[in-house]
Amino acid sequence: MTLVEPLYAEILRRNRGEHEFHQAVREVLETLDPVLERRPELVDARIIERLCEPERQLIFRVPWMDDSGDIHVNRGFRVEFSSVLGPYKGGLRFHPSVNLGIVKFLGFEQIFKNALTGMPIGGGKGGSDFDPKGRSDAEIMRFCQSFMTELHRHIGEYTDVPAGDIGVGGREIGYLFGQYRRITNRHESGVLTGKGVTWGGSQARTEATGYGCVLFTAEMLRSRGESLDGQTVAVSGSGNVAIYAIEKAQQLGATVVTCSDSDGYVVDEKGIDLDLLKEIKEVRRGRIAEYAERRGAHARFVPGTGVWDVRCDAALPCATQNELTEEDARTLVRNGVKAVAEGANMPTTPEAVRVFQEAAVAFAPGKAANAGGVATSALEMQQNASRDSWTFAYTEERLAQIMRHIHDSCYTTAERYGAPGNYVVGANIAGFEMVADAMLAQGLI
Ligand code: NDP
């Protein structure tokens, strides 16, 4: 990181206390020296300084009333990072941990991820420190309505197109879309993605991130002459990404033996019963401990964070940032893991990534492995623009093509820059070059 070291120091100084943002920037910058050495025009145009400063950052008050009539005040965020390739695109996260640094880390990652999909979408991210856990439907609706009452001024199908993330699924997108439609008096389908399929949503969008992550894993294994068939897979999380990662892994012949939530994890040696998991998590919005109780002797619930102690051939962290530590990585390597793909955003700490790379484990960073979600969001935007709706099979095939394209472009870029098999280098450089070239072409903005 020689060329970019002074730039990074300046980023630390100007964005104090935003640890996750620092981590995400560092992880990209430390791979870019070879590009900057070959292409001095990118240094002269100060592409990195410009890229690390969001085009716009919005922070706003979100007041709402709970079912007992008490008033709460949350903070809303939307960071519009880069629109050089298309309208800002990226999800909304509702979780008590949300702050500006987390939204900026997610928005920064999103720029490169969206570029990798090859679709015309820029990068942005948003959310709130609102905690949806334990809230009634009516409370969720009032919160979403209040959030959108401010956000609607800043978004639009050609401007900024939010979607879901942690704590924001189909229900929340429905309430957000309803309020946008009411305030603007426009049924502007392309303003949000992740909509219900009967009112402008895309088939396979719900499944896309998890499916895409597993398809990417299968591609990595294929490039090493292996497949997922017959392999044991460990998954963390039990939300949208985790559930559909489990589904696709099972379809490809793997046995998925774990999943988790913030209370602990379950181990099910016979393989996760997906119908039971969906019923608990998607229908009843329950806790993972209940899975073990209802599954009986096959499964056990273990409180805490030890999910990576379970032996597996492939590990798919699908919960949240920095959930897989150096120690976890050492355990996984000791247990013979062959592939790790990030379904979540930045779930693997930098030290853990190094452990995998030193052990020659195939490691896919989130900006490549979980790009299937946003890519299918872009497919949803295409369907909205042409007032069309595609079948599940067609949409899934488009997703599979996109994941193959992302895999191949990361793979060949890593080789071109002298780091064969290093998907972190491949993803960062391939995404960066697309964005940087567009920035050069569009002048000093
Ligand atoms: P959900 O809200 O559906 O699920 C999140 C899951 O992660 C839950 O099981 C949750 O458990 C668990 N989790 C969250 N925070 C923690 C924590 N601090 N410790 C342990 N477990 C935690 O979110 P998604 O599945 O949509 O998102 C998961 C990850 O994937 C995020 O990093 C997100 O940014 C990323 N992602 C999502 C995309 C999408 O299309 N949805 C697209 C690309 C990336 P609990 O219920 O206990 O909180």
GROMACS .gro file of C-alpha atoms in nm, residues 92-94 130-133 135-137 139-145 147-148 163-180 192-196 199 240 282 285:
model
   46
   92LEU     CA    1  -3.159   0.029   0.353
   93ARG     CA    2  -3.058  -0.127   0.686
   94PHE     CA    3  -3.273  -0.099   1.001
  130PHE     CA    4  -3.431   0.184   1.442
  131ASP     CA    5  -3.461  -0.165   1.598
  132PRO     CA    6  -3.746  -0.358   1.435
  133LYS     CA    7  -3.712  -0.653   1.674
  135ARG     CA    8  -4.217  -0.422   1.705
  136SER     CA    9  -4.573  -0.477   1.587
  137ASP     CA   10  -4.672  -0.453   1.220
  139GLU     CA   11  -4.527   0.020   1.449
  140ILE     CA   12  -4.312  -0.097   1.155
  141MET     CA   13  -4.556   0.070   0.917
  142ARG     CA   14  -4.555   0.402   1.105
  143PHE     CA   15  -4.177   0.399   1.120
  144CYS     CA   16  -4.145   0.326   0.746
  145GLN     CA   17  -4.395   0.601   0.664
  147PHE     CA   18  -3.872   0.746   0.720
  148MET     CA   19  -4.007   0.782   0.366
  163ALA     CA   20  -3.375  -0.176  -0.164
  164GLY     CA   21  -3.367  -0.401   0.144
  165ASP     CA   22  -3.083  -0.506   0.374
  166ILE     CA   23  -3.070  -0.620   0.738
  167GLY     CA   24  -3.409  -0.553   0.897
  168VAL     CA   25  -3.567  -0.442   0.569
  169GLY     CA   26  -3.747  -0.716   0.375
  170GLY     CA   27  -4.061  -0.739   0.163
  171ARG     CA   28  -4.291  -0.605   0.436
  172GLU     CA   29  -4.085  -0.289   0.490
  173ILE     CA   30  -4.037  -0.227   0.116
  174GLY     CA   31  -4.417  -0.246   0.083
  175TYR     CA   32  -4.477   0.022   0.348
  176LEU     CA   33  -4.197   0.241   0.209
  177PHE     CA   34  -4.329   0.212  -0.147
  178GLY     CA   35  -4.686   0.286  -0.035
  179GLN     CA   36  -4.580   0.608   0.136
  180TYR     CA   37  -4.366   0.717  -0.163
  192LEU     CA   38  -3.747   0.084  -0.500
  193THR     CA   39  -3.652  -0.278  -0.562
  194GLY     CA   40  -3.747  -0.588  -0.369
  195LYS     CA   41  -4.117  -0.514  -0.430
  196GLY     CA   42  -4.387  -0.781  -0.423
  199TRP     CA   43  -4.688  -0.482  -0.790
  240ASN     CA   44  -3.290  -1.344   0.371
  282GLU     CA   45  -4.009  -1.588   0.748
  285ARG     CA   46  -4.030  -1.405   1.275
   0.00000   0.00000   0.00000
